[in-house]
Coordinates of C-alpha atoms in Angstrom, one line a residue:
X1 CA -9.3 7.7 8.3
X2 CA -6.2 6.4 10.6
X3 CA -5.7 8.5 13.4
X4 CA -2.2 8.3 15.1
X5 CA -1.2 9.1 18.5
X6 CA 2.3 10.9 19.7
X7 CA 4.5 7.6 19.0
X8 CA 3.3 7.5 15.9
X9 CA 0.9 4.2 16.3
X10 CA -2.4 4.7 14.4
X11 CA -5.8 3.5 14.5
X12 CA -8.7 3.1 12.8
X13 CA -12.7 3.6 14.4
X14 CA -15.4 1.3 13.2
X15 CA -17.2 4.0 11.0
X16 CA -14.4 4.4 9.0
X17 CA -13.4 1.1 8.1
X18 CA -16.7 0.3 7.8
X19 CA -16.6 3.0 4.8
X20 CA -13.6 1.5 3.3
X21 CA -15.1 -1.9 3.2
X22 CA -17.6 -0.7 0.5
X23 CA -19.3 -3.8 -0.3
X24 CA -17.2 -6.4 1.2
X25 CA -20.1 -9.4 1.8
X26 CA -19.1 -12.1 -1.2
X27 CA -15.8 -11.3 -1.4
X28 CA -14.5 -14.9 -0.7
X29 CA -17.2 -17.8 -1.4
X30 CA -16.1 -18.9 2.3
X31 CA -18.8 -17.2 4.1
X32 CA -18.8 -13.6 6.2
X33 CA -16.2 -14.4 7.9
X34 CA -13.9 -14.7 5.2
X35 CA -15.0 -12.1 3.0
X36 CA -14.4 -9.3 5.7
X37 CA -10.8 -10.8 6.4
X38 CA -10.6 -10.9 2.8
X39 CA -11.5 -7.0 1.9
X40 CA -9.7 -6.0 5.3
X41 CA -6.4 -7.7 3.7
X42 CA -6.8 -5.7 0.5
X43 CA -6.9 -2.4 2.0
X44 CA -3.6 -3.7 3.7
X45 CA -1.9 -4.4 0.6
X46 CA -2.7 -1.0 -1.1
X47 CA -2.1 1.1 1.8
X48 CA -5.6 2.3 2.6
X49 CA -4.9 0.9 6.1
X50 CA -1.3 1.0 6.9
X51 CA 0.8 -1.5 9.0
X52 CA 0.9 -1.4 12.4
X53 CA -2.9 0.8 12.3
X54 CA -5.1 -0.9 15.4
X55 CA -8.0 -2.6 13.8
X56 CA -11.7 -1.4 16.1
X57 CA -12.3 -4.3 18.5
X58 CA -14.2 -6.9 17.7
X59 CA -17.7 -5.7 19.6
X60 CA -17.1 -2.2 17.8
X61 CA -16.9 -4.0 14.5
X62 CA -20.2 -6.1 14.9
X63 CA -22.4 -3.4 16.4
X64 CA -21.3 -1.5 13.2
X65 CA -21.5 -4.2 10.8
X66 CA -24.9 -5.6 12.7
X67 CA -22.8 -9.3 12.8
X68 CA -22.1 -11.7 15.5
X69 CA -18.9 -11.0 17.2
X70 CA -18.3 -14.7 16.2
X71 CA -17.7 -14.2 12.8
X72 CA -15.7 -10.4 13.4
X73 CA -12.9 -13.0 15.5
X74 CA -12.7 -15.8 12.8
X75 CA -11.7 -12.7 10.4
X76 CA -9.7 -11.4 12.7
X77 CA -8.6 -14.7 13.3
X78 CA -7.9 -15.6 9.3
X79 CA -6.1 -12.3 9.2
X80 CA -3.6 -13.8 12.1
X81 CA -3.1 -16.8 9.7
X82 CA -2.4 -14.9 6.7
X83 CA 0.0 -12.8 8.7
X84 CA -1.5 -9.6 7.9
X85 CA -2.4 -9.3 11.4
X86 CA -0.8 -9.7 15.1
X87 CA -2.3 -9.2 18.8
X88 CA -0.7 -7.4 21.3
X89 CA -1.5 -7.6 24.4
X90 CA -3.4 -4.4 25.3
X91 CA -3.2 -2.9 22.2
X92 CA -5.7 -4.9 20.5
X93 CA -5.1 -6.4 16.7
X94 CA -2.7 -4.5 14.7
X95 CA -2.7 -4.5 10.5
X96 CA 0.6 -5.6 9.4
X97 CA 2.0 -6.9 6.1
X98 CA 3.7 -10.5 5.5
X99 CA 7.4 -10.7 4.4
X100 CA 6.0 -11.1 0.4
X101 CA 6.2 -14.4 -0.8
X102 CA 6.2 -14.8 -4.6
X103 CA 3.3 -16.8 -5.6
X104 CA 4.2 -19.9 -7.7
X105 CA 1.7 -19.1 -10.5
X106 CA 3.8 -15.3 -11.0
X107 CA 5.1 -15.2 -14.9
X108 CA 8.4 -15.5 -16.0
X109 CA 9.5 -15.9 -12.1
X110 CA 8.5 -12.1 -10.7
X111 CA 5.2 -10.2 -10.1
X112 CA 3.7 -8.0 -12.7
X113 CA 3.2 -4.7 -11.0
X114 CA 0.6 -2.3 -12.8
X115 CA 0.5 -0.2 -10.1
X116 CA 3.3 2.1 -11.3
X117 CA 2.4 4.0 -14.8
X118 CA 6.3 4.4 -15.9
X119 CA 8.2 4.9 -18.7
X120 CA 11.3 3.5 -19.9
X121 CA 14.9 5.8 -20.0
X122 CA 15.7 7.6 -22.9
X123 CA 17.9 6.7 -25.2
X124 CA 20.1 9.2 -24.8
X125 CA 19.7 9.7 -21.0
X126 CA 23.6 7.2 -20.5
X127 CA 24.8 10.0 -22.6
X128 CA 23.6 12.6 -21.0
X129 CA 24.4 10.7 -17.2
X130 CA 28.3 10.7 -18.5
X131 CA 28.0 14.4 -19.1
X132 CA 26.7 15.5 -16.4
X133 CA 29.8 13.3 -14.6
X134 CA 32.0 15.3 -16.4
X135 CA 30.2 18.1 -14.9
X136 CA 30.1 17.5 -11.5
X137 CA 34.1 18.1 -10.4
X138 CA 33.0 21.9 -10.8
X139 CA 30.8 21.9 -7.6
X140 CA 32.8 19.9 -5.5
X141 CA 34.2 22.8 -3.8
X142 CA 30.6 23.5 -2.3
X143 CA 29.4 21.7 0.5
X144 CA 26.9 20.0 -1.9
X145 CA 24.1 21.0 0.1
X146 CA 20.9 22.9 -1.9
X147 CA 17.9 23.5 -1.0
X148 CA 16.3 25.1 -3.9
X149 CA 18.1 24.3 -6.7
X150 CA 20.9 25.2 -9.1
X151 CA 21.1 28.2 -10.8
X152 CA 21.3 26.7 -14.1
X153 CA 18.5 23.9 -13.5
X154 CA 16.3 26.8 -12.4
X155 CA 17.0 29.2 -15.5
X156 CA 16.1 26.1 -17.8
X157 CA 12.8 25.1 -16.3
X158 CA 11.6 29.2 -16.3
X159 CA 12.6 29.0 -19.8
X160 CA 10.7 25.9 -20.1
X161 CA 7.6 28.1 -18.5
X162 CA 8.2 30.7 -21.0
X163 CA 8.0 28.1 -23.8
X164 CA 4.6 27.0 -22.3
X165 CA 3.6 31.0 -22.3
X166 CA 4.1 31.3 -18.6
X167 CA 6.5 33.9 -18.0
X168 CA 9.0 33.2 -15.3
X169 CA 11.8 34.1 -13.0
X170 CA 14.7 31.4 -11.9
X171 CA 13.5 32.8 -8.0
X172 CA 10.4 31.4 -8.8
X173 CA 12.0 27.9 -9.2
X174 CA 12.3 25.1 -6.3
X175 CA 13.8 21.9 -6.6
X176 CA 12.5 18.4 -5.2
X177 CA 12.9 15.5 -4.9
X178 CA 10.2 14.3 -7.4
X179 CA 6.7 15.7 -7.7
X180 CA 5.2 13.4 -4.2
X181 CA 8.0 15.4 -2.2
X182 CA 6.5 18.7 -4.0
X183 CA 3.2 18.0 -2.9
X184 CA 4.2 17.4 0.4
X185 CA 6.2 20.7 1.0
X186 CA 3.3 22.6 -0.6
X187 CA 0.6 20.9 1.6
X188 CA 2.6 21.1 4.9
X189 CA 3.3 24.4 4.2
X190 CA 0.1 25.7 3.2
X191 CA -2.1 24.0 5.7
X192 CA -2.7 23.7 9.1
X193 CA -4.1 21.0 11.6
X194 CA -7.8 21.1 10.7
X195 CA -7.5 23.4 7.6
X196 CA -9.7 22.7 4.5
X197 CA -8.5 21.1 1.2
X198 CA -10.4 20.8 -1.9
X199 CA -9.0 17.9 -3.7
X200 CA -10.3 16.2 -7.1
X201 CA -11.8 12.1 -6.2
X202 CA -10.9 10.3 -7.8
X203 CA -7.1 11.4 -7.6
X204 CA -3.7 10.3 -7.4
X205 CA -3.5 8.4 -4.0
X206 CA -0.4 9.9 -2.2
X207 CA -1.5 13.2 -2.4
X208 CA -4.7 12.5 -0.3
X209 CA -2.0 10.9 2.0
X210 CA 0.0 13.9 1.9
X211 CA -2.6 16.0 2.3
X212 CA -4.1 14.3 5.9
X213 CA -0.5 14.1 7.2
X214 CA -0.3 18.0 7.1
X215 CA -3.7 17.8 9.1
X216 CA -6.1 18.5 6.4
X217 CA -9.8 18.2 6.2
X218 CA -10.2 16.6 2.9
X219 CA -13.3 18.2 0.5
X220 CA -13.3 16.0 -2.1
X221 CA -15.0 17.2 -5.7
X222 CA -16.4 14.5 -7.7
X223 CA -14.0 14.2 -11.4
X224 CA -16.4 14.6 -14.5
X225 CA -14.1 11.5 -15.7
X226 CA -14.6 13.1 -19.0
X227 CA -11.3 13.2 -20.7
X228 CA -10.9 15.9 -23.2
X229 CA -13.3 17.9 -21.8
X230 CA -15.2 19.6 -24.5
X231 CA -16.3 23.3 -22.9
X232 CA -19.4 23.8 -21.8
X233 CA -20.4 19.8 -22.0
X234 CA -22.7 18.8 -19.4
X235 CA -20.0 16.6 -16.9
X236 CA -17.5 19.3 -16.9
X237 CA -20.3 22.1 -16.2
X238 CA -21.4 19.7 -13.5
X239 CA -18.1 19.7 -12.1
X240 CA -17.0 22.8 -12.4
X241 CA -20.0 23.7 -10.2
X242 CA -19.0 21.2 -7.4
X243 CA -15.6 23.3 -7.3
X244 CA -17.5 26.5 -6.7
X245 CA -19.8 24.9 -4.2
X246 CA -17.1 23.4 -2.3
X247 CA -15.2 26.6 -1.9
X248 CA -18.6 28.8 -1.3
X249 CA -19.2 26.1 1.5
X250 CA -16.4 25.0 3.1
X251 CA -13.5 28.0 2.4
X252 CA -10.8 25.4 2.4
X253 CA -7.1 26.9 2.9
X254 CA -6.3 25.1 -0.4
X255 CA -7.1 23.0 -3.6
X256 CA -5.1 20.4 -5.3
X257 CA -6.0 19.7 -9.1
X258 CA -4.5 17.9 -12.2
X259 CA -6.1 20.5 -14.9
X260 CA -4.4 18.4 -17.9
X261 CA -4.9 14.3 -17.7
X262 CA -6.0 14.0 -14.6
X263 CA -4.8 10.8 -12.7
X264 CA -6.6 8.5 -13.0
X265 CA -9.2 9.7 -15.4
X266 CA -7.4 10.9 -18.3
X267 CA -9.7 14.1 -17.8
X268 CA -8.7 17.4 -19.3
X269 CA -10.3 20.9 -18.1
X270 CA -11.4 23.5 -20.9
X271 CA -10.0 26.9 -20.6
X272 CA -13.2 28.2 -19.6
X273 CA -13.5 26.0 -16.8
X274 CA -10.5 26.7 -15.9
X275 CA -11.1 30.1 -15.5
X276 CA -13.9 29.8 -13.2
X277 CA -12.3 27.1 -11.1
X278 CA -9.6 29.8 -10.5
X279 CA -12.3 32.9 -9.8
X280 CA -14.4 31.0 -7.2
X281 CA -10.8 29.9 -5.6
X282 CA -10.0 33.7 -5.6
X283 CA -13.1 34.9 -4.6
X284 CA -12.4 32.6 -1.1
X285 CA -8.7 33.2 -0.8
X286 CA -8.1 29.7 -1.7
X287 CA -4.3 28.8 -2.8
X288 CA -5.1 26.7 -5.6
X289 CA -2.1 23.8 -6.4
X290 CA -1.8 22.7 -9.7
X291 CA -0.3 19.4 -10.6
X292 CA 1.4 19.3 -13.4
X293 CA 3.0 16.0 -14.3
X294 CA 1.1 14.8 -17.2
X295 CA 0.1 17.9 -18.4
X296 CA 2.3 17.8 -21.2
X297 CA 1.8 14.0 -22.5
X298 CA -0.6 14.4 -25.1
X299 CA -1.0 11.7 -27.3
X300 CA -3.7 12.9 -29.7
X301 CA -5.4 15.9 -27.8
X302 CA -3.6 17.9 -30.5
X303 CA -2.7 21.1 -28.4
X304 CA -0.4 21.6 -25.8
X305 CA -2.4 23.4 -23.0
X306 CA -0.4 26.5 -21.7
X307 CA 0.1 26.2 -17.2
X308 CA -2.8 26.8 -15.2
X309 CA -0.8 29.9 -13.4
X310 CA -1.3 31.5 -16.8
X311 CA -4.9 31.9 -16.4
X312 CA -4.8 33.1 -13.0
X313 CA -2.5 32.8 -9.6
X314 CA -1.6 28.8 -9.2
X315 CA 1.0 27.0 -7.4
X316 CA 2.9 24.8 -10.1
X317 CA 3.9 21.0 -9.5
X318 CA 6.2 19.7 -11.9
X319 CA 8.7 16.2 -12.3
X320 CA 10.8 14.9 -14.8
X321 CA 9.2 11.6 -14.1
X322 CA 7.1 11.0 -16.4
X323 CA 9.1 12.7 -19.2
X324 CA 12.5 11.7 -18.7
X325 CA 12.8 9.3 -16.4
X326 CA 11.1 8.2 -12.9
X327 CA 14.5 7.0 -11.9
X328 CA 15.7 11.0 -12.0
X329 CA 13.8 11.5 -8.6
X330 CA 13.6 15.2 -9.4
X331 CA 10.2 17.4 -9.1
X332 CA 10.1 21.2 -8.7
X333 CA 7.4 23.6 -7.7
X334 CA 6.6 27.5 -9.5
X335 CA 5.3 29.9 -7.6
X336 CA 5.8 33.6 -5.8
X337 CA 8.8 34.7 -4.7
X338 CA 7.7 34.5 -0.8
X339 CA 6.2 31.5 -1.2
X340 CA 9.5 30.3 -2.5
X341 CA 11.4 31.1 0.3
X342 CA 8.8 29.9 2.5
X343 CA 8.8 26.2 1.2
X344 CA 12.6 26.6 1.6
X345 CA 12.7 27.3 5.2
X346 CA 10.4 24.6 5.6
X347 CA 12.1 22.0 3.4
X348 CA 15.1 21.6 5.7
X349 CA 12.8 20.0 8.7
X350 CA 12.6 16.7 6.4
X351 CA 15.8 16.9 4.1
X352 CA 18.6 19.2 3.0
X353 CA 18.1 19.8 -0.8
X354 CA 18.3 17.8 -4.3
X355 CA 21.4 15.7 -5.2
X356 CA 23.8 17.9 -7.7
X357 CA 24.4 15.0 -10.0
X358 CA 21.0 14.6 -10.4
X359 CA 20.1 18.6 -11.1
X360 CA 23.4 18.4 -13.1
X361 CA 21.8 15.1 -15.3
X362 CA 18.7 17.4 -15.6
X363 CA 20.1 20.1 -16.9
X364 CA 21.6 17.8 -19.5
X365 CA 18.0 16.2 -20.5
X366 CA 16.1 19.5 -20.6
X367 CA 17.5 21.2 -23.7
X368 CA 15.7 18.0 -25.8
X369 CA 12.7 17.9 -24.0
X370 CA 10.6 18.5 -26.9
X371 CA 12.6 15.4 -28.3
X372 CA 11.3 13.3 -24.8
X373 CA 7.9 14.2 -25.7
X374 CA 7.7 13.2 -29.0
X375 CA 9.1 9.8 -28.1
X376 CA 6.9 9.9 -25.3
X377 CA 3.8 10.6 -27.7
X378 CA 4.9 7.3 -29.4
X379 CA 5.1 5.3 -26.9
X380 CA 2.0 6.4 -24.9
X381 CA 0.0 6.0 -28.7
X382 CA 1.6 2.7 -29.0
X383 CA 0.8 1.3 -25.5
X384 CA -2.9 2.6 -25.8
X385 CA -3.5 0.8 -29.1
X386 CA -2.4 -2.9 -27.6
X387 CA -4.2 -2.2 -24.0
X388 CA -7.2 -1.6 -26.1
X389 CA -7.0 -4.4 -28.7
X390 CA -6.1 -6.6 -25.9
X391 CA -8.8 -5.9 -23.5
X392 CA -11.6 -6.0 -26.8
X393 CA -10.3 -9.6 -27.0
X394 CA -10.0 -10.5 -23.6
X395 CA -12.4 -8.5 -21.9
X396 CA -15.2 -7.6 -24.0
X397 CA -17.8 -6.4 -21.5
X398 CA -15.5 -3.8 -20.2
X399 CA -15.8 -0.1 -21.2
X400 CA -12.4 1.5 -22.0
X401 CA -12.7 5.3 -22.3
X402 CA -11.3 7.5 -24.9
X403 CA -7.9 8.3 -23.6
X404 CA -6.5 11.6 -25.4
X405 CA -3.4 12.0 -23.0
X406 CA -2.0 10.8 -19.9
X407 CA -0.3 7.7 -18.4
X408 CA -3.4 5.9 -17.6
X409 CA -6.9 4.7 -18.4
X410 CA -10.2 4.6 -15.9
X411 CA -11.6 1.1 -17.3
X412 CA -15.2 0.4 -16.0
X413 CA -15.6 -2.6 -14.9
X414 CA -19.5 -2.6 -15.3
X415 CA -20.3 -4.3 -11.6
X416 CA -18.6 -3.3 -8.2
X417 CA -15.8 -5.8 -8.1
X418 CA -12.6 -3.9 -8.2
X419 CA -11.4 -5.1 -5.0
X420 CA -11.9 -8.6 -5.6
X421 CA -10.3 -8.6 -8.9
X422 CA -7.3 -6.7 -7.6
X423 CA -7.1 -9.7 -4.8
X424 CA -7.8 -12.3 -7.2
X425 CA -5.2 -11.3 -9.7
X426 CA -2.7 -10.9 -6.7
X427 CA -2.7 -14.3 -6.4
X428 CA -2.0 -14.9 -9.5
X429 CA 0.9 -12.9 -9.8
X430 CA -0.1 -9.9 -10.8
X431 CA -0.4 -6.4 -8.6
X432 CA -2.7 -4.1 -9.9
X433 CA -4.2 -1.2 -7.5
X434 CA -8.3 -1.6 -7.1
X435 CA -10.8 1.4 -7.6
X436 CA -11.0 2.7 -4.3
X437 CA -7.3 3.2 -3.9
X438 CA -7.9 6.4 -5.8
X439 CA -10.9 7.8 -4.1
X440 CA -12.1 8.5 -0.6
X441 CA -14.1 5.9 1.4
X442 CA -14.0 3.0 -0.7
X443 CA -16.0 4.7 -3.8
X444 CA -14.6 3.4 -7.4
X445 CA -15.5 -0.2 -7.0
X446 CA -16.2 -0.2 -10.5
X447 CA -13.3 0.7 -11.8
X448 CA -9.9 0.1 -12.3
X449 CA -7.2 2.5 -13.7
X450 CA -4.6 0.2 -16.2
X451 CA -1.4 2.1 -17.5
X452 CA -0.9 2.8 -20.9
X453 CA 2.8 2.2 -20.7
X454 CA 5.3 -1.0 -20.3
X455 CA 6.8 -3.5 -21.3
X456 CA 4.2 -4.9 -24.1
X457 CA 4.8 -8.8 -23.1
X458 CA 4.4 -7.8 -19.6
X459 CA 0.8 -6.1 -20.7
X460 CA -0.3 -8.8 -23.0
X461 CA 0.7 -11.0 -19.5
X462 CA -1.3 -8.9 -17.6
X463 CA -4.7 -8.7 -19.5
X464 CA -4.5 -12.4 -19.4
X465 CA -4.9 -12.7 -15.9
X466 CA -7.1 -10.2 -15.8
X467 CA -10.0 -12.0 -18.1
X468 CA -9.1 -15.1 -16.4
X469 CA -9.4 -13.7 -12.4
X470 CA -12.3 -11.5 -14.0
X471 CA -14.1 -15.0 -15.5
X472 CA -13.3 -16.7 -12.2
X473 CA -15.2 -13.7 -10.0
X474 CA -19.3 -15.0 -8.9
X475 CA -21.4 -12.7 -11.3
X476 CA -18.6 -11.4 -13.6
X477 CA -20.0 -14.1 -16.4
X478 CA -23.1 -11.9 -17.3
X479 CA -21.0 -9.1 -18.1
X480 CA -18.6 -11.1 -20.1
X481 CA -20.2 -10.5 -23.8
X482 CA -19.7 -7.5 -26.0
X483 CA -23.5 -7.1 -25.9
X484 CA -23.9 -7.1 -22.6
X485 CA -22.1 -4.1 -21.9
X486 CA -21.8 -2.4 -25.8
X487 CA -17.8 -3.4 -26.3
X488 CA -15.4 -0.5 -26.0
X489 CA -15.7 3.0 -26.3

């Protein structure tokens, strides 16, 4: 965990990078030295450690590590070189990031980034953008400045609650700016310095980062990384008793889930789970958050689950990111009326309210949004059937789980060498975040969540460096045949 002090600098002690590194030794054939430079650089690169975060010093390091303090300053050292660190005097060595160079090996001239599970525009959103163009000399004798939302953009998404069988009010409605700034408003709101937050691992990384910069105690609860949860099944029993346990224990202020294809899983919870997740949440006074941005891309599931707030009392996350368009930057949280208005007074320490062209562009998309989804379907069906075929060809030994929903799958790997994969491919040109990004304290080594959307030539691109950094990795070759690990699933 980074701690930061008044101006902002952070640091990081020796216990906790030391969890991070998860199994560093081996990660470069160089030796020690290497190999800790090495995993230190990754956790750069995905944010795990940010820049300018004050590495432990070097006798810190070694006493934790049990390793001369030789080979902590030649990684420390190598860092230097690479440029993903500096010394200051007095302050120690810093983390800090390179100005990115484009390796020469990159395809067709740019990096491959599989760290963003995004759609392409819809058809009709030029249309609709001209419309909404059209629509926009109407408010321009307001100041422009809203920090809730439209009328009209609030009325639609209630009526798109209602749809869903949630009934709702347009004063239940707040508008963001996308679901990340959602999450933060909820969790800076909610929670105090040193509060308690239940929150799913693995899970989508910026909301444990939102979550510690409002000064939470993070609880995780282990995933069932069972998508489609089938009531009753053993995982999601198993995990629906870590919820309860975790509230019993620790009475955290809050707790953050993704009830419908969860990120990165793909996990879905029954109804019944659901139900208890919400009485042991009630029983503790717990605010449950419900994230809800992939809740409604089903690809096969075959039922569209109603919102978690209709089973019991939820704060709703929403975005039109994953539908419509990441590029629409809007979000918007459902909830009580006085929690509402408290978000709103509390929105206008970090900005002023939602552009109108955008909300005006929304309210232009909504009306079709079973349209979106359809499309949507398609493409997510379409993208899943060529990751899989691609990585049964490539990458044999892999186990790719069934994948009824969602943006994403959780690909296991087999072995515990996420990170250096993630490294290797980078130098070959392709970006694609490692295991632990999604978890707490380097866990996930063995896995490695892949997006189910893109541009298909990009993808076929991808898998290909993938087998070949995969082939390249010391051990990776006994897990390379479909016997050896039982092909996909």
């Amino acid at each position: 965990m980074v701690l930061r002090n008044e101006s902002g600098q952070g640091s990081i002690g020796a216990t906790a990078l030391v969890a991070l590194l998860g199994d560093w030794r081996g990660a470069d054939p160089g030796g020690l030295a290497r190999s800790l430079a090495e995993r230190i650089r990754l956790l750069a690169l995905d944010g795990r450690i940010p820049a300018g975060t004050r590495l432990p010093s070097e006798r810190e390091l070694c006493d934790r590590l049990d390793l001369s303090r030789t080979t902590v300053a030649a990684a420390y050292a190598r860092l230097r070189d690479l440029g993903f660190a500096r010394s200051l005097r007095g302050s120690g060595t810093q983390v800090r990031l390179p100005v990115p160079r484009l390796p020469e090996s990159a395809p067709s001239g740019h990096e491959i980034d599989l760290s963003r599970a995004t759609l392409p525009a819809l058809p009709w959103l030029a249309e609709a953008a001209r419309e909404a163009a059209e629509d926009l000399p109407s408010w321009l004798h307001t100041d422009g400045y809203d920090p809730i939302g439209l009328p009209e953009v609030r009325a639609a998404l209630a009526h798109r609650y209602e749809e869903r069988g949630l009934p709702t009010e347009p004063e239940q409605i707040l508008v963001t700016l996308g679901a990340q700034h959602a999450i933060a408003l909820v969790a800076r709101t909610l929670l105090g310095r040193g509060d308690r937050a239940v929150i799913e691992s693995p899970s989508y990384p910026h909301a444990f980062e939102a979550l510690r910069l409002a000064g939470a105690r993070l609880v995780p609860v282990p995933v069932s990384e069972t998508a489609g949860a089938t009531a009753g099944a053993a995982a999601e029993i198993a995990e629906v008793e870590a919820f309860e346990q975790a509230f019993r224990r620790a009475s955290p202020a809050a707790a953050f889930l993704m009830p419908d294809f969860q990120n990165p899983t793909g996990r879905s919870l029954s109804p019944e789970a659901r139900d208890r997740i919400l009485a042991a949440a009630r029983r503790e006074g717990t605010v449950v958050v419900a994230d809800e941005t992939t809740a409604e891309l089903d690809i096969d599931r075959g039922f569209a689950a109603p919102p978690l707030a209709a089973q019991g009392d939820a704060v709703l996350i929403g975005s039109a990111g994953k539908t419509l368009w990441g590029g629409l930057r809007i979000g918007w949280i459902r909830a009580d009326r006085e929690l509402i208005a408290r978000l709103a007074q509390a929105r206008v320490v970090g900005d002023l309210g939602t552009p109108i062209l955008e909300q005006l562009l929304l309210a232009r998309l909504l009306p079709r949004t079973a349209d979106a989804l359809e499309l949507r379907r398609e493409q997510l069906r379409a993208g899943r059937e060529l990751l899989t075929s691609l990585l049964a060809e490539r990458l044999p030994g892999w186990r790719v789980p069934p994948t009824p929903g969602g943006i994403a799958t959780w690909v296991d790997l087999g072995a515990p060498l996420s990170s250096r994969l993630a490294l290797a491919a980078r130098s070959r040109g392709l970006v694609v975040p490692a295991g632990p990004r999604f978890g707490i304290d380097g866990a996930y080594e063995g896995r490695l969540r892949l997006p189910l959307c893109g541009d298909p030539d990009e993808l076929r691109a991808a898998v290909g460096i993938l087998a070949d950094s995969w082939a390249d990795l010391p051990g990776a070759e006994l897990l390379g045949s479909p016997g050896a690990r039982g092909g996909i699933i």
